[in-house]
Amino acid sequence: MSSSSDRPQLQWLGPAASEGQGATRTEARERDAARVLVVDDEDGVRRAVARVLRTLGHEVQVANDGVAALHMLGPHIDLIVLDADMPGLDGFELTRRIRETPDYFDLPIVMLTGLEGREHRIRALQAGVNDFLSKPFDPTELEARTRWLLQLKQAHDTIKQQREDLENTVRKRTAALSAALEEVAAAHQQTHEAHLDTIRRLVLAAEHKDRATAAHIERIGLFCELLADHLRLPPERTALIRHGSQMHDVGKLGIPDCILQKPGTLDPPEWEVMKQHATMGARILQGSASEIMHVGEVVALSHHEWWDGSGYPSGLAGEEIPLEGRICAVADVFDALTTKRPYRRALPNNAVFDMMRTERGRHFDPQILDAFTSCRKEVENIQQQYRYVTGETEIPH
């Protein structure tokens, strides 16, 4: 086979202008004509194949070698008819390179070959050829083979388009669902924050009567969260304990100011009134559908119970005391003793840790007290972070 030129010749062979030579380009487009790329180094064969394809209503592009054909490839090509034996990049190698691109995996390829022998056909199939035509080719056979390959490609394209449409639909609906979920999550977060804000304001109202501060509330919550974390409680329960424990003294709303703010020691009748803040707090918080309020109710009622059963209001002992109450008991005593109150000065941390160790197994759950002392560094970090506030002096050490 001989090349008609030293350089690739790219030609567009549209439908013939005269009626006798085939359909016009407009008529071909009206019939949704296929675009066929014909690749052959023999000018006569190239023109003959193109002429037959034009008479079938197809639009034809031609290339006189494999390199030119690669440059002409694109999504507009529906079928390739190529020669097997071409100089340079032959039909086998050209097919292999085409198949290396995923976009052309389903592109039909018909090989024109004058080569005889089973091994050549096997080699062509291995390269990715779909069908064969022997040289010299029969126009009727060319028509039949290109027709079924184009129908097959159309079916593949339809399936591919349907898959893309489905993926686009799923992607759009997934995006819409994600956006809706984000809106729900944002609304839930806003509701949750508003809920916590209401709780903080309620607690602040109670603590204000006792001349305490927002810092005391934060310290208690953070101490309890730290303990729950060291006890390896689930994150959800740890968060509930942090926020619920901040309501431990909400019952002080019902205690007269003359008792809460008394600068000296309470006498026995006053002490009995003071102890009522535990049950008052539980009554204020009971009956709520909120998990945080429920934990707050439990803590308010049980944080003054003692491990040995000598606490109040119910005289519970050991594990009869809810875990949330046992955790808050340790945090509350430490914070109370290390903070200045109307009736006494703040005590140094070392002294308070020593005092609390003597109450291990009597006032405090041993396991929880041990956890508290083991994380003393973190405790004091929290204490330092909230040390300078109105109404409180610097914490002594």
Coordinates of C-alpha atoms in Angstrom, one line a residue:
M1 CA 0.0 0.0 0.0
S2 CA 1.3 3.4 -0.8
S3 CA 0.8 6.8 0.8
S4 CA -0.6 9.6 -1.3
S5 CA 1.4 12.2 0.6
D6 CA 4.2 12.6 3.0
R7 CA 1.9 14.5 5.4
P8 CA -1.4 13.4 6.9
Q9 CA -4.3 14.5 4.6
L10 CA -7.4 15.5 6.6
Q11 CA -10.5 15.6 4.3
W12 CA -14.1 16.3 5.0
L13 CA -16.2 14.3 2.5
G14 CA -19.7 15.6 2.9
P15 CA -22.6 14.2 1.0
A16 CA -22.4 14.7 -2.8
A17 CA -23.9 17.9 -4.2
S18 CA -25.8 16.2 -6.9
E19 CA -29.0 14.3 -6.3
G20 CA -27.6 11.2 -8.0
Q21 CA -24.6 11.0 -5.7
G22 CA -26.6 10.7 -2.5
A23 CA -28.4 12.6 0.3
T24 CA -27.6 16.2 1.0
R25 CA -26.1 17.3 4.3
T26 CA -29.4 18.8 5.5
E27 CA -31.3 15.6 4.7
A28 CA -28.6 13.5 6.5
R29 CA -28.9 15.7 9.6
E30 CA -32.7 15.4 9.5
R31 CA -32.3 11.6 9.6
D32 CA -29.9 12.0 12.6
A33 CA -27.0 10.8 10.4
A34 CA -24.0 9.2 12.0
R35 CA -20.5 10.6 11.8
V36 CA -18.0 8.1 10.5
L37 CA -14.2 8.4 10.4
V38 CA -12.6 6.5 7.5
V39 CA -8.8 5.8 8.0
D40 CA -6.9 4.4 5.0
D41 CA -3.6 5.2 3.4
E42 CA -4.9 4.3 -0.1
D43 CA -6.7 7.2 -1.6
G44 CA -8.9 5.1 -3.8
V45 CA -10.2 2.9 -1.0
R46 CA -10.7 5.9 1.3
R47 CA -12.9 7.6 -1.3
A48 CA -14.8 4.5 -2.2
V49 CA -15.7 3.7 1.4
A50 CA -16.6 7.4 2.0
R51 CA -18.9 7.4 -1.1
V52 CA -20.8 4.3 0.1
L53 CA -21.3 5.8 3.6
R54 CA -22.5 9.1 2.2
T55 CA -25.1 7.3 0.1
L56 CA -26.3 5.7 3.3
G57 CA -26.9 9.2 4.8
H58 CA -23.8 9.4 7.0
E59 CA -21.4 12.3 7.4
V60 CA -17.8 11.2 6.7
Q61 CA -14.4 12.4 7.9
V62 CA -11.3 10.9 6.4
A63 CA -7.6 10.5 7.5
N64 CA -4.8 9.0 5.5
D65 CA -2.9 7.5 8.5
G66 CA -3.3 6.5 12.1
V67 CA -1.7 9.7 13.6
A68 CA -4.1 11.9 11.8
A69 CA -7.0 9.8 12.9
L70 CA -6.0 10.1 16.6
H71 CA -6.1 13.9 16.2
M72 CA -9.6 13.8 14.7
L73 CA -11.1 11.7 17.4
G74 CA -13.8 13.3 19.5
P75 CA -17.3 12.6 21.0
H76 CA -18.8 13.5 17.7
I77 CA -17.5 10.3 16.0
D78 CA -20.0 7.4 16.0
L79 CA -18.0 4.8 14.0
I80 CA -14.5 4.2 12.6
V81 CA -13.7 2.2 9.5
L82 CA -9.9 1.7 9.3
D83 CA -7.3 -0.2 7.3
A84 CA -5.3 -2.9 9.0
D85 CA -2.1 -2.4 7.1
M86 CA -0.9 1.2 7.1
P87 CA 2.7 2.6 7.4
G88 CA 3.7 3.9 10.8
L89 CA 0.7 3.5 13.1
D90 CA -1.2 0.6 11.6
G91 CA -4.8 -0.4 12.3
F92 CA -4.0 -2.7 15.1
E93 CA -2.0 -0.2 17.1
L94 CA -4.4 2.6 16.3
T95 CA -7.3 0.5 17.7
R96 CA -5.3 -0.3 20.8
R97 CA -4.6 3.4 21.5
I98 CA -8.2 4.3 20.9
R99 CA -9.4 1.7 23.4
E100 CA -6.9 3.1 26.0
T101 CA -9.3 6.1 26.4
P102 CA -12.4 5.2 28.5
D103 CA -14.5 7.6 26.5
Y104 CA -13.9 5.5 23.3
F105 CA -14.4 2.1 24.9
D106 CA -17.8 1.6 23.2
L107 CA -16.9 3.3 19.9
P108 CA -17.5 0.8 17.1
I109 CA -14.5 -0.1 14.9
V110 CA -14.6 -2.0 11.6
M111 CA -11.3 -3.1 10.2
L112 CA -10.7 -3.3 6.4
T113 CA -8.0 -5.9 5.8
G114 CA -6.4 -7.7 3.0
L115 CA -4.5 -9.8 5.4
E116 CA -5.3 -13.5 5.5
G117 CA -5.0 -15.8 8.4
R118 CA -6.7 -16.5 11.7
E119 CA -3.8 -15.0 13.7
H120 CA -4.5 -11.5 12.2
R121 CA -8.2 -11.6 13.2
I122 CA -7.3 -12.8 16.7
R123 CA -4.8 -9.9 17.0
A124 CA -7.5 -7.5 15.8
L125 CA -10.1 -8.7 18.3
Q126 CA -7.5 -8.5 21.1
A127 CA -6.8 -4.9 20.1
G128 CA -10.5 -4.1 20.3
V129 CA -11.9 -4.3 16.8
N130 CA -15.7 -5.1 16.6
D131 CA -16.0 -6.4 13.0
F132 CA -14.1 -7.1 9.8
L133 CA -14.4 -6.4 6.1
S134 CA -12.2 -8.0 3.5
K135 CA -10.6 -6.0 0.7
P136 CA -11.9 -5.4 -1.8
F137 CA -15.0 -4.7 0.2
D138 CA -18.7 -5.4 -0.7
P139 CA -20.8 -2.2 -0.3
T140 CA -23.8 -4.2 0.7
E141 CA -21.7 -6.0 3.4
L142 CA -20.3 -2.6 4.5
E143 CA -23.9 -1.3 4.9
A144 CA -25.0 -4.3 6.9
R145 CA -22.1 -4.3 9.3
T146 CA -22.1 -0.5 9.9
R147 CA -25.8 -0.5 10.4
W148 CA -25.8 -3.1 13.3
L149 CA -22.8 -1.5 14.9
L150 CA -24.4 1.9 14.8
Q151 CA -27.6 0.5 16.3
L152 CA -25.5 -1.2 19.0
K153 CA -23.7 2.1 19.7
Q154 CA -27.1 3.9 19.9
A155 CA -28.3 1.4 22.4
H156 CA -25.1 1.9 24.5
D157 CA -25.4 5.7 24.3
T158 CA -29.1 5.5 25.4
I159 CA -28.1 3.3 28.4
K160 CA -25.2 5.6 29.2
Q161 CA -27.4 8.7 29.0
Q162 CA -30.1 7.1 31.2
R163 CA -27.4 6.2 33.7
E164 CA -26.1 9.8 33.6
D165 CA -29.6 11.2 34.0
L166 CA -30.2 8.8 36.9
E167 CA -26.9 9.8 38.5
N168 CA -27.7 13.5 38.1
T169 CA -31.2 13.0 39.6
V170 CA -29.7 11.1 42.5
R171 CA -27.0 13.8 42.9
K172 CA -29.6 16.6 42.9
R173 CA -31.9 14.8 45.3
T174 CA -29.0 13.9 47.6
A175 CA -27.9 17.6 47.5
A176 CA -31.4 18.7 48.3
L177 CA -31.7 16.1 51.1
S178 CA -28.3 17.2 52.5
A179 CA -29.4 20.8 52.4
A180 CA -32.7 20.0 54.1
L181 CA -30.9 18.0 56.8
E182 CA -28.5 20.9 57.3
E183 CA -31.4 23.2 57.8
V184 CA -33.0 20.8 60.3
A185 CA -29.7 20.4 62.1
A186 CA -29.2 24.2 62.2
A187 CA -32.7 24.6 63.5
H188 CA -32.2 21.9 66.1
Q189 CA -28.9 23.5 67.1
Q190 CA -30.6 26.9 67.5
T191 CA -33.3 25.3 69.6
H192 CA -30.7 23.5 71.7
E193 CA -28.8 26.7 72.3
A194 CA -31.9 28.6 73.2
H195 CA -32.8 25.7 75.6
L196 CA -29.3 25.9 77.2
D197 CA -29.6 29.7 77.4
T198 CA -32.9 29.4 79.3
I199 CA -31.3 27.0 81.7
R200 CA -28.3 29.3 82.3
R201 CA -30.6 32.2 83.0
L202 CA -32.6 30.1 85.4
V203 CA -29.5 28.9 87.2
L204 CA -28.0 32.4 87.3
A205 CA -31.2 33.7 88.9
A206 CA -30.8 31.1 91.7
E207 CA -27.0 31.7 92.1
H208 CA -27.5 35.4 92.2
K209 CA -29.5 35.0 95.4
D210 CA -26.5 33.1 96.8
R211 CA -24.0 35.8 95.7
A212 CA -22.3 33.3 93.4
T213 CA -21.5 33.9 89.8
A214 CA -21.7 32.5 86.3
A215 CA -18.1 31.3 86.7
H216 CA -19.2 29.0 89.6
I217 CA -21.8 27.5 87.3
E218 CA -19.3 27.0 84.5
R219 CA -16.7 25.4 86.9
I220 CA -19.3 23.0 88.3
G221 CA -20.3 21.9 84.7
L222 CA -16.7 21.6 83.5
F223 CA -15.6 19.7 86.6
C224 CA -18.5 17.2 86.2
E225 CA -17.8 16.9 82.5
L226 CA -14.1 16.1 83.3
L227 CA -15.1 13.5 85.8
A228 CA -17.6 11.8 83.5
D229 CA -15.0 11.7 80.8
H230 CA -12.4 10.1 83.1
L231 CA -15.1 7.6 84.1
R232 CA -15.4 6.8 80.3
L233 CA -19.1 7.6 80.1
P234 CA -20.5 8.0 76.6
P235 CA -20.1 11.4 75.1
E236 CA -23.9 12.0 75.0
R237 CA -24.2 11.3 78.7
T238 CA -21.1 13.3 79.5
A239 CA -22.7 16.4 77.8
L240 CA -26.0 15.9 79.6
I241 CA -24.1 15.7 83.0
R242 CA -22.2 18.9 82.2
H243 CA -25.3 20.9 81.5
G244 CA -27.6 19.2 84.0
S245 CA -25.1 19.6 86.9
Q246 CA -25.2 23.4 86.5
M247 CA -28.8 23.2 87.8
H248 CA -27.8 21.5 91.1
D249 CA -28.7 24.6 93.3
V250 CA -31.7 25.9 91.3
G251 CA -33.9 25.2 94.4
K252 CA -32.2 28.1 96.1
L253 CA -34.8 30.3 94.3
G254 CA -37.2 29.1 97.1
I255 CA -34.9 29.8 100.0
P256 CA -35.2 33.2 101.8
D257 CA -32.4 35.7 101.2
C258 CA -31.8 36.1 105.0
I259 CA -30.7 32.5 105.1
L260 CA -28.8 32.3 101.8
Q261 CA -26.9 35.5 102.5
K262 CA -26.4 35.1 106.3
P263 CA -22.7 36.0 107.0
G264 CA -22.5 33.5 109.9
T265 CA -23.2 29.9 110.6
L266 CA -26.8 28.8 110.2
D267 CA -28.7 27.6 113.3
P268 CA -30.5 24.3 113.2
P269 CA -33.9 25.6 112.1
E270 CA -32.2 27.7 109.4
W271 CA -30.2 24.7 108.3
E272 CA -33.4 22.6 107.9
V273 CA -34.8 25.3 105.6
M274 CA -31.6 25.4 103.6
K275 CA -31.7 21.7 103.1
Q276 CA -35.0 22.1 101.4
H277 CA -33.3 23.5 98.3
A278 CA -32.6 20.0 97.1
T279 CA -36.3 19.0 96.9
M280 CA -37.3 22.4 95.7
G281 CA -34.9 22.2 92.8
A282 CA -36.2 18.8 91.8
R283 CA -39.8 20.1 91.9
I284 CA -38.9 23.0 89.7
L285 CA -37.3 20.8 87.1
Q286 CA -39.6 17.7 87.2
G287 CA -41.9 16.7 84.5
S288 CA -39.9 18.2 81.6
A289 CA -39.5 16.3 78.3
S290 CA -35.9 17.6 78.1
E291 CA -33.2 15.1 78.9
I292 CA -31.0 18.0 80.3
M293 CA -33.8 19.0 82.6
H294 CA -34.3 15.4 83.8
V295 CA -30.6 15.1 84.6
G296 CA -30.8 18.5 86.4
E297 CA -33.7 17.2 88.4
V298 CA -31.7 14.1 89.4
V299 CA -28.6 16.1 90.3
A300 CA -30.6 18.7 92.3
L301 CA -32.2 16.0 94.4
S302 CA -29.2 13.8 95.0
H303 CA -26.0 15.9 95.1
H304 CA -26.1 16.2 98.9
E305 CA -26.5 12.5 99.5
W306 CA -23.5 10.9 101.1
W307 CA -21.9 7.6 100.2
D308 CA -22.4 6.3 103.8
G309 CA -26.1 7.2 103.8
S310 CA -25.8 10.2 106.2
G311 CA -26.7 12.9 103.5
Y312 CA -30.0 14.5 102.6
P313 CA -32.8 14.7 101.6
S314 CA -33.4 10.9 101.3
G315 CA -30.5 9.3 103.1
L316 CA -29.5 7.2 100.1
A317 CA -26.2 5.2 100.3
G318 CA -23.7 3.8 97.9
E319 CA -24.9 3.1 94.4
E320 CA -28.5 4.0 95.5
I321 CA -27.3 7.5 94.8
P322 CA -27.6 8.3 91.1
L323 CA -24.2 8.5 89.4
E324 CA -24.9 12.1 88.3
G325 CA -25.4 13.1 91.9
R326 CA -22.3 11.4 93.1
I327 CA -20.2 13.2 90.4
C328 CA -21.7 16.6 91.3
A329 CA -21.1 16.0 95.0
V330 CA -17.3 15.9 94.5
A331 CA -17.3 18.9 92.1
D332 CA -19.6 21.0 94.3
V333 CA -17.7 20.4 97.5
F334 CA -14.3 21.2 95.9
D335 CA -15.6 24.4 94.3
A336 CA -17.4 25.5 97.5
L337 CA -14.4 25.0 99.7
T338 CA -12.0 26.8 97.3
T339 CA -14.3 29.8 96.8
K340 CA -14.9 32.7 99.2
R341 CA -18.3 32.6 100.8
P342 CA -20.1 35.1 103.1
Y343 CA -19.4 33.0 106.2
R344 CA -15.8 31.9 105.5
R345 CA -12.7 32.5 103.5
A346 CA -11.5 30.4 100.5
L347 CA -9.3 27.4 101.4
P348 CA -6.1 26.4 99.5
N349 CA -6.3 23.6 97.0
N350 CA -3.8 21.4 98.8
A351 CA -5.8 21.6 102.0
V352 CA -9.1 20.9 100.2
F353 CA -7.7 17.8 98.4
D354 CA -6.4 16.5 101.7
M355 CA -9.8 17.1 103.4
M356 CA -11.7 15.4 100.7
R357 CA -9.4 12.3 100.8
T358 CA -10.4 11.9 104.5
E359 CA -14.0 11.7 103.3
R360 CA -13.3 8.9 100.8
G361 CA -15.9 6.2 101.3
R362 CA -17.9 8.3 103.8
H363 CA -19.0 11.4 102.0
F364 CA -17.7 10.6 98.5
D365 CA -17.9 7.6 96.1
P366 CA -14.3 6.3 96.3
Q367 CA -14.0 5.7 92.6
I368 CA -15.2 9.2 91.7
L369 CA -13.0 10.9 94.3
D370 CA -10.0 8.9 93.0
A371 CA -10.8 10.0 89.4
F372 CA -11.0 13.6 90.6
T373 CA -7.7 13.6 92.4
S374 CA -6.0 11.8 89.5
C375 CA -6.9 14.6 87.1
R376 CA -6.0 17.4 89.5
K377 CA -4.0 19.3 86.8
E378 CA -7.0 19.5 84.6
V379 CA -9.2 20.6 87.6
E380 CA -6.8 23.4 88.4
N381 CA -6.6 24.5 84.8
I382 CA -10.4 24.9 84.8
Q383 CA -10.2 26.7 88.1
Q384 CA -7.6 29.1 86.8
Q385 CA -9.6 29.9 83.7
Y386 CA -12.5 31.1 85.7
R387 CA -10.7 32.5 88.7
Y388 CA -11.0 36.3 88.2
V389 CA -14.7 37.2 88.4
T390 CA -16.9 39.7 90.2
G391 CA -17.6 38.7 93.7
E392 CA -14.8 36.2 94.0
T393 CA -11.2 36.6 95.1
E394 CA -8.2 35.0 93.7
I395 CA -8.1 31.3 94.5
P396 CA -5.5 30.4 97.0
H397 CA -3.1 27.5 96.7

